[in-house]
PDB file of C-alpha atoms in Angstrom:
ATOM      1  CA  MET A   1       0.226  -0.197  -0.118  1.00 55.00           C
ATOM      2  CA  SER A   2       1.626   2.792  -1.318  1.00 73.00           C
ATOM      3  CA  VAL A   3       0.579   6.360   0.374  1.00 82.00           C
ATOM      4  CA  ALA A   4       0.915  10.026  -1.427  1.00 86.00           C
ATOM      5  CA  ILE A   5       2.630  12.836   0.502  1.00 90.00           C
ATOM      6  CA  PRO A   6       1.834  15.720  -1.040  1.00 90.00           C
ATOM      7  CA  GLU A   7       5.241  17.374  -1.928  1.00 92.00           C
ATOM      8  CA  LYS A   8       5.346  20.347   1.038  1.00 91.00           C
ATOM      9  CA  GLN A   9       8.034  20.671   3.495  1.00 93.00           C
ATOM     10  CA  TYR A  10       6.050  20.410   6.792  1.00 94.00           C
ATOM     11  CA  PHE A  11       2.597  19.025   7.972  1.00 96.00           C
ATOM     12  CA  LYS A  12       0.189  20.177  10.299  1.00 96.00           C
ATOM     13  CA  ILE A  13      -0.488  17.504  12.735  1.00 96.00           C
ATOM     14  CA  GLY A  14      -4.382  17.543  10.687  1.00 96.00           C
ATOM     15  CA  GLU A  15      -2.281  17.091   7.787  1.00 96.00           C
ATOM     16  CA  VAL A  16      -0.917  13.987   9.203  1.00 97.00           C
ATOM     17  CA  SER A  17      -3.508  12.340  10.319  1.00 97.00           C
ATOM     18  CA  ARG A  18      -5.645  12.345   7.047  1.00 96.00           C
ATOM     19  CA  ILE A  19      -2.166  11.113   5.368  1.00 96.00           C
ATOM     20  CA  SER A  20      -1.462   8.498   8.010  1.00 96.00           C
ATOM     21  CA  GLY A  21      -5.490   7.460   8.388  1.00 96.00           C
ATOM     22  CA  LEU A  22      -4.204   7.637  12.104  1.00 97.00           C
ATOM     23  CA  PRO A  23      -6.146   9.991  15.047  1.00 97.00           C
ATOM     24  CA  GLY A  24      -3.998  12.788  16.470  1.00 96.00           C
ATOM     25  CA  HIS A  25      -4.193  11.400  19.903  1.00 97.00           C
ATOM     26  CA  VAL A  26      -1.828   7.982  18.294  1.00 97.00           C
ATOM     27  CA  LEU A  27       0.094  10.670  16.305  1.00 97.00           C
ATOM     28  CA  ARG A  28       0.629  12.722  19.782  1.00 96.00           C
ATOM     29  CA  PHE A  29       0.879   8.871  21.419  1.00 97.00           C
ATOM     30  CA  TRP A  30       3.969   8.095  19.079  1.00 97.00           C
ATOM     31  CA  GLU A  31       6.049  10.467  19.356  1.00 95.00           C
ATOM     32  CA  GLY A  32       6.801   9.718  23.261  1.00 94.00           C
ATOM     33  CA  GLU A  33       7.193   6.553  22.232  1.00 95.00           C
ATOM     34  CA  PHE A  34       9.473   6.491  19.455  1.00 94.00           C
ATOM     35  CA  LYS A  35      12.283   8.737  19.377  1.00 92.00           C
ATOM     36  CA  LYS A  36      12.588   8.875  15.782  1.00 92.00           C
ATOM     37  CA  ILE A  37       9.113  10.870  14.882  1.00 94.00           C
ATOM     38  CA  ASN A  38      10.253  14.196  16.547  1.00 92.00           C
ATOM     39  CA  PRO A  39       8.581  16.707  14.863  1.00 95.00           C
ATOM     40  CA  ARG A  40       9.465  21.148  15.658  1.00 95.00           C
ATOM     41  CA  ARG A  41       7.070  23.160  16.893  1.00 94.00           C
ATOM     42  CA  THR A  42       5.874  26.425  15.319  1.00 92.00           C
ATOM     43  CA  ALA A  43       5.536  30.007  17.361  1.00 94.00           C
ATOM     44  CA  SER A  44       2.445  29.144  18.315  1.00 94.00           C
ATOM     45  CA  GLY A  45       2.891  25.308  19.405  1.00 92.00           C
ATOM     46  CA  GLN A  46       1.650  23.633  16.671  1.00 93.00           C
ATOM     47  CA  ARG A  47       3.330  20.896  15.696  1.00 95.00           C
ATOM     48  CA  SER A  48       5.005  20.793  12.559  1.00 96.00           C
ATOM     49  CA  TYR A  49       6.025  17.438  10.987  1.00 97.00           C
ATOM     50  CA  THR A  50       8.567  16.506   8.271  1.00 96.00           C
ATOM     51  CA  ARG A  51       8.365  14.214   5.191  1.00 95.00           C
ATOM     52  CA  LYS A  52      10.629  12.128   6.659  1.00 95.00           C
ATOM     53  CA  ASP A  53       8.331  12.035  10.499  1.00 96.00           C
ATOM     54  CA  ILE A  54       5.870  11.078   7.777  1.00 96.00           C
ATOM     55  CA  GLU A  55       7.269   8.245   6.543  1.00 95.00           C
ATOM     56  CA  THR A  56       8.011   7.605   9.743  1.00 95.00           C
ATOM     57  CA  ILE A  57       5.015   7.289  10.878  1.00 97.00           C
ATOM     58  CA  LEU A  58       3.383   4.859   7.874  1.00 97.00           C
ATOM     59  CA  GLU A  59       6.707   2.348   8.056  1.00 96.00           C
ATOM     60  CA  ILE A  60       5.317   2.337  12.174  1.00 97.00           C
ATOM     61  CA  LYS A  61       1.620   1.694  11.484  1.00 97.00           C
ATOM     62  CA  HIS A  62       2.444  -1.119   8.639  1.00 96.00           C
ATOM     63  CA  LEU A  63       4.648  -2.848  11.740  1.00 97.00           C
ATOM     64  CA  LEU A  64       2.329  -2.714  14.551  1.00 97.00           C
ATOM     65  CA  TYR A  65      -0.934  -2.496  12.094  1.00 97.00           C
ATOM     66  CA  ASP A  66       0.026  -4.961   9.550  1.00 96.00           C
ATOM     67  CA  LYS A  67       2.860  -7.014  10.997  1.00 97.00           C
ATOM     68  CA  LYS A  68       1.172  -6.907  14.421  1.00 97.00           C
ATOM     69  CA  PHE A  69       4.733  -6.522  16.269  1.00 97.00           C
ATOM     70  CA  THR A  70       4.153  -5.116  19.791  1.00 97.00           C
ATOM     71  CA  ILE A  71       5.339  -0.763  20.284  1.00 96.00           C
ATOM     72  CA  GLU A  72       8.200  -2.313  21.688  1.00 96.00           C
ATOM     73  CA  GLY A  73       8.920  -5.232  18.777  1.00 96.00           C
ATOM     74  CA  ALA A  74       8.229  -1.860  16.070  1.00 96.00           C
ATOM     75  CA  ARG A  75      11.186   0.310  18.198  1.00 94.00           C
ATOM     76  CA  LYS A  76      14.091  -2.417  18.258  1.00 94.00           C
ATOM     77  CA  TYR A  77      12.728  -3.165  14.505  1.00 94.00           C
ATOM     78  CA  LEU A  78      13.590   0.842  13.470  1.00 92.00           C
ATOM     79  CA  GLY A  79      16.498   0.712  15.944  1.00 89.00           C
ATOM     80  CA  THR A  80      18.663  -1.990  13.943  1.00 88.00           C
ATOM     81  CA  ARG A  81      17.289  -1.435  10.830  1.00 75.00           C
ATOM     82  CA  ALA A  82      19.660   1.381  10.094  1.00 63.00           C
ATOM     83  CA  GLY A  83      22.923  -1.411  11.557  1.00 59.00           C
ATOM     84  CA  ALA A  84      22.541  -4.875  10.901  1.00 50.00           C
ATOM     85  CA  GLU A  85      19.821  -7.145   9.730  1.00 50.00           C
ATOM     86  CA  PRO A  86      16.979  -7.401  12.082  1.00 45.00           C
ATOM     87  CA  VAL A  87      15.736 -10.116  14.660  1.00 47.00           C
ATOM     88  CA  VAL A  88      12.295 -10.834  14.016  1.00 44.00           C
TER      89      VAL A  88
END
């Protein structure tokens, strides 16, 4: 399943919610669980996600919802993906 991400530099949480199909409270929860999701804050305090954040969110969604990973398992998988082969 490929999701089209618009050609923009920054996205608000509502836009990320529509793109990913996830409610805002799930995105906010995942920010605390996954260090790779790190939206910057605007002067008014709104979250501003990058394209890389959205790609990470979509990958986490795939791991949790489709592959049935636990949050801890997804966190470990994402941590090992950059280095050696993941142990699944």
